[in-house]
Amino acid sequence: MLDIATTKQAIKSRLARRQSQRGKPADYEVLIIGAGIAGIGMACRLQQLAHKNLFGHKGAKKQRRNRSVNNKRGSQRFVILEKRADLGGTWDLFTYPGIRSDSDALTFGYNFRPWLDYRMLAAGGDIKRYIADTAREFGITEHIRYEHEVQQISWSSIDQLWTATIKNHASGEVFVKTAKFIVGATGYYDYEQGYRPHFEGEEDFRGRIVHPQHWDDLDYNDKKVVIIGSGATAMTLLPALVDESSEQCARHVTMLQRTPTYVASVPGDDHAIDWLSGKFSPLSKEQAYTLLRARNVLRQQGLYKLATHAPKLMKAVLKGGVTKELKGSGVDVEHFMPDYNPWDQRVCAVPDSDLFKSLHGERAAVATDQIYHFTETGIMLQSGEHLEANIIVTATGLKLQMLGGAAVYIDGQAIDIGTRMTYKAVMIEGVPNLAALFGYTNASWTLKIDLACQYVVRLLSYMHKNRYQVALPQAQAANATAYAQADTVMGSLSSGYVRRAQDRLPKQGDRYPWYVTNNYLSDRVMLKYRKIKDDWLRFSR
């Protein structure tokens, strides 16, 4: 037991250390967690503001006078902390055959750096190169610290700063850095491991079991493969594994699904940019890009609205498309007709009917059944059918988490993000100076990310202009939780990975600005043009 004198001395020492820190500048104005498509996009938006003196660059005397004491002492503008050894996020992590985007490249790219590639659904390697090229072009690379994991962030209302506890995985060092504002650009899933249920008897299986998140150059040549899953990953893998023109080709691949998923074929290429900006056209490539990007946005939004307002019609359209694709293959169309409405879960897009073309061949098959147990040589289904396999791929989904798994504290109290509402789908109720970036689930991820980044820049500019140190989203009503919905920031998706993470994702309310619209047009107005100051965002100096 400590004596009273020792305890008092310890308290005095802690108070002295806190007093020595008070008044010191933050290490960074903005700390960005994650160097994926969201983190690089956020950094580019901040970099574009360099000439406006937002982060201590040369500028007007009045701007310098308006800066806070901390700014005068020289906080650095921003830093990106990335847990992995390279940038790219999702597109650095996943290396399985065929990995690609599930939305068109025109809307998947940043609107400030046109992606002029003609491929509709871009390959994972191309996406990573695009992100890396963007980082170099905008001078972002020098701001990235690789193998730096943010393990905890703690807000001090006294100091009006975040303190981030960071582990350098290269050196093993754990240290802290302070920041005035934090942007969580980590996406929403656990990069360490995917969702991996245990299957009865899997220890008996003599082959290889692998999750797509940990592919690691798997040798599948001339092997029998069973893919467990019915999402975008499974539907990307199947045609890639049986592609006879690639270096490896499986002997046979079966996509084993518990329930069907809606699938639609889209053109693999789009040469409209070249046509619109051709020799006899008055449009430049950039102008053609802007026009076609708007076309694709409206198309995405229109199809989503049609699916939600006329689900029977959309279901009939999708069924008609699949029926036509499978004609003559011997595959039952019911394998692609779920019992839920379109967009209750994501609709999978496949380029140039590659999935359906594979099913016309002898190397690919689809089975809709329940797993009874694994055997030494494959999987026994509840129907009594046995699927032979040398390799079983568990494309069973993702594990979701917030802020890359970092713990959040406010004035020493742990904060459960999963109990808070999201403000404009960018900030978190009751959490100051923090943005958590989420993309769309019904359109290109980057469309929403780019709007959110522009909003964060507008917010920071407003705070600097008015010398505010704190921005705190706060619901007005005392019983604010009464209008919080069970739906998360991911909307009403009923996908398994969303249901499993129900308690970890921030919730949404049933009214503005807590409601998540998943509508690019209304979000564009809300995040780019509505006034920053409103009845729910509290500012203080």
mmCIF file of C-alpha atoms in Angstrom, residues 184-313:
data_model
loop_
_atom_site.group_PDB
_atom_site.id
_atom_site.type_symbol
_atom_site.label_atom_id
_atom_site.label_comp_id
_atom_site.label_asym_id
_atom_site.label_seq_id
_atom_site.Cartn_x
_atom_site.Cartn_y
_atom_site.Cartn_z
ATOM 1 C CA GLY A 184 -10.445 8.435 -39.709
ATOM 2 C CA ALA A 185 -9.878 7.277 -43.279
ATOM 3 C CA THR A 186 -9.519 3.579 -42.540
ATOM 4 C CA GLY A 187 -12.644 2.310 -44.227
ATOM 5 C CA TYR A 188 -14.786 0.041 -42.115
ATOM 6 C CA TYR A 189 -13.224 -3.401 -41.945
ATOM 7 C CA ASP A 190 -10.502 -5.230 -40.073
ATOM 8 C CA TYR A 191 -7.364 -5.555 -42.185
ATOM 9 C CA GLU A 192 -5.897 -8.225 -39.925
ATOM 10 C CA GLN A 193 -8.540 -10.851 -40.565
ATOM 11 C CA GLY A 194 -11.791 -11.408 -42.411
ATOM 12 C CA TYR A 195 -14.906 -13.085 -41.119
ATOM 13 C CA ARG A 196 -14.108 -16.766 -40.860
ATOM 14 C CA PRO A 197 -16.773 -19.061 -39.365
ATOM 15 C CA HIS A 198 -15.769 -22.512 -38.162
ATOM 16 C CA PHE A 199 -17.153 -25.410 -40.171
ATOM 17 C CA GLU A 200 -17.888 -28.846 -38.773
ATOM 18 C CA GLY A 201 -15.075 -31.275 -39.556
ATOM 19 C CA GLU A 202 -12.778 -28.742 -41.224
ATOM 20 C CA GLU A 203 -9.824 -30.192 -39.292
ATOM 21 C CA ASP A 204 -10.298 -33.391 -41.334
ATOM 22 C CA PHE A 205 -9.842 -31.643 -44.668
ATOM 23 C CA ARG A 206 -6.479 -32.616 -46.185
ATOM 24 C CA GLY A 207 -6.312 -29.722 -48.630
ATOM 25 C CA ARG A 208 -5.752 -26.003 -48.176
ATOM 26 C CA ILE A 209 -8.285 -23.593 -46.618
ATOM 27 C CA VAL A 210 -7.674 -19.919 -47.411
ATOM 28 C CA HIS A 211 -9.546 -16.647 -46.911
ATOM 29 C CA PRO A 212 -9.296 -14.224 -49.888
ATOM 30 C CA GLN A 213 -7.893 -11.599 -47.513
ATOM 31 C CA HIS A 214 -4.805 -13.814 -47.137
ATOM 32 C CA TRP A 215 -4.333 -15.182 -50.646
ATOM 33 C CA ASP A 216 -0.494 -14.970 -50.750
ATOM 34 C CA ASP A 217 0.132 -16.275 -54.287
ATOM 35 C CA LEU A 218 -1.808 -19.485 -53.764
ATOM 36 C CA ASP A 219 -1.020 -22.252 -56.266
ATOM 37 C CA TYR A 220 -4.376 -23.355 -57.675
ATOM 38 C CA ASN A 221 -3.230 -24.617 -61.064
ATOM 39 C CA ASP A 222 -5.058 -27.823 -62.084
ATOM 40 C CA LYS A 223 -6.723 -27.972 -58.647
ATOM 41 C CA LYS A 224 -10.344 -28.500 -57.704
ATOM 42 C CA VAL A 225 -11.557 -25.409 -55.851
ATOM 43 C CA VAL A 226 -14.703 -24.695 -53.858
ATOM 44 C CA ILE A 227 -15.461 -21.034 -53.090
ATOM 45 C CA ILE A 228 -17.782 -20.586 -50.114
ATOM 46 C CA GLY A 229 -19.684 -17.350 -50.621
ATOM 47 C CA SER A 230 -21.979 -15.445 -52.957
ATOM 48 C CA GLY A 231 -20.717 -11.877 -52.767
ATOM 49 C CA ALA A 232 -18.559 -9.766 -55.062
ATOM 50 C CA THR A 233 -15.373 -11.580 -54.009
ATOM 51 C CA ALA A 234 -16.709 -15.025 -54.925
ATOM 52 C CA MET A 235 -18.111 -13.787 -58.226
ATOM 53 C CA THR A 236 -14.796 -12.150 -59.098
ATOM 54 C CA LEU A 237 -12.759 -15.214 -58.159
ATOM 55 C CA LEU A 238 -14.713 -17.832 -60.097
ATOM 56 C CA PRO A 239 -14.116 -16.531 -63.656
ATOM 57 C CA ALA A 240 -10.528 -15.555 -62.802
ATOM 58 C CA LEU A 241 -9.650 -19.025 -61.504
ATOM 59 C CA VAL A 242 -10.938 -20.788 -64.633
ATOM 60 C CA ASP A 243 -9.425 -18.317 -67.095
ATOM 61 C CA GLU A 244 -7.411 -20.541 -69.451
ATOM 62 C CA SER A 245 -5.419 -17.570 -70.764
ATOM 63 C CA SER A 246 -3.875 -16.808 -67.354
ATOM 64 C CA GLU A 247 -0.691 -18.319 -65.891
ATOM 65 C CA GLN A 248 -2.726 -20.619 -63.671
ATOM 66 C CA CYS A 249 -6.048 -22.313 -64.333
ATOM 67 C CA ALA A 250 -8.036 -24.436 -61.921
ATOM 68 C CA ARG A 251 -9.308 -27.829 -63.049
ATOM 69 C CA HIS A 252 -12.783 -27.053 -61.659
ATOM 70 C CA VAL A 253 -14.320 -24.351 -59.467
ATOM 71 C CA THR A 254 -17.656 -24.479 -57.647
ATOM 72 C CA MET A 255 -19.172 -21.383 -56.085
ATOM 73 C CA LEU A 256 -21.067 -22.720 -53.067
ATOM 74 C CA GLN A 257 -23.620 -20.262 -51.734
ATOM 75 C CA ARG A 258 -26.033 -20.511 -48.848
ATOM 76 C CA THR A 259 -28.361 -17.974 -50.494
ATOM 77 C CA PRO A 260 -28.394 -16.354 -53.957
ATOM 78 C CA THR A 261 -27.285 -12.815 -54.785
ATOM 79 C CA TYR A 262 -28.554 -10.451 -57.485
ATOM 80 C CA VAL A 263 -26.089 -10.136 -60.362
ATOM 81 C CA ALA A 264 -26.059 -7.812 -63.361
ATOM 82 C CA SER A 265 -23.650 -7.737 -66.263
ATOM 83 C CA VAL A 266 -22.142 -4.399 -67.316
ATOM 84 C CA PRO A 267 -19.908 -3.519 -70.275
ATOM 85 C CA GLY A 268 -16.244 -4.123 -69.513
ATOM 86 C CA ASP A 269 -15.075 -1.123 -71.531
ATOM 87 C CA ASP A 270 -16.409 2.390 -72.079
ATOM 88 C CA HIS A 271 -14.794 4.313 -74.947
ATOM 89 C CA ALA A 272 -17.256 7.199 -74.726
ATOM 90 C CA ILE A 273 -14.533 9.597 -73.529
ATOM 91 C CA ASP A 274 -12.525 9.011 -76.717
ATOM 92 C CA TRP A 275 -15.665 9.413 -78.813
ATOM 93 C CA LEU A 276 -16.785 12.638 -77.105
ATOM 94 C CA SER A 277 -13.294 14.176 -77.180
ATOM 95 C CA GLY A 278 -12.392 12.943 -80.671
ATOM 96 C CA LYS A 279 -10.851 14.791 -83.569
ATOM 97 C CA PHE A 280 -14.039 16.559 -84.604
ATOM 98 C CA SER A 281 -15.382 17.216 -81.104
ATOM 99 C CA PRO A 282 -15.143 20.612 -79.351
ATOM 100 C CA LEU A 283 -14.771 18.858 -75.983
ATOM 101 C CA SER A 284 -11.481 18.145 -74.240
ATOM 102 C CA LYS A 285 -10.943 14.822 -72.469
ATOM 103 C CA GLU A 286 -11.450 16.535 -69.109
ATOM 104 C CA GLN A 287 -14.764 18.040 -70.272
ATOM 105 C CA ALA A 288 -15.879 14.686 -71.634
ATOM 106 C CA TYR A 289 -14.906 13.099 -68.311
ATOM 107 C CA THR A 290 -17.029 15.599 -66.381
ATOM 108 C CA LEU A 291 -20.014 14.974 -68.640
ATOM 109 C CA LEU A 292 -19.741 11.181 -68.499
ATOM 110 C CA ARG A 293 -19.109 11.156 -64.760
ATOM 111 C CA ALA A 294 -22.374 13.087 -64.300
ATOM 112 C CA ARG A 295 -24.115 10.591 -66.600
ATOM 113 C CA ASN A 296 -22.880 7.653 -64.531
ATOM 114 C CA VAL A 297 -23.838 9.304 -61.242
ATOM 115 C CA LEU A 298 -27.378 9.902 -62.483
ATOM 116 C CA ARG A 299 -27.550 6.347 -63.795
ATOM 117 C CA GLN A 300 -26.455 4.906 -60.440
ATOM 118 C CA GLN A 301 -28.896 7.037 -58.495
ATOM 119 C CA GLY A 302 -31.730 6.310 -60.919
ATOM 120 C CA LEU A 303 -31.263 2.539 -60.777
ATOM 121 C CA TYR A 304 -31.099 2.615 -56.991
ATOM 122 C CA LYS A 305 -34.290 4.677 -56.771
ATOM 123 C CA LEU A 306 -36.019 2.330 -59.186
ATOM 124 C CA ALA A 307 -34.946 -0.671 -57.102
ATOM 125 C CA THR A 308 -36.206 0.827 -53.850
ATOM 126 C CA HIS A 309 -39.457 2.281 -55.210
ATOM 127 C CA ALA A 310 -40.357 -0.453 -57.689
ATOM 128 C CA PRO A 311 -38.627 -3.586 -56.371
ATOM 129 C CA LYS A 312 -40.854 -6.018 -58.272
ATOM 130 C CA LEU A 313 -40.030 -4.316 -61.551
#
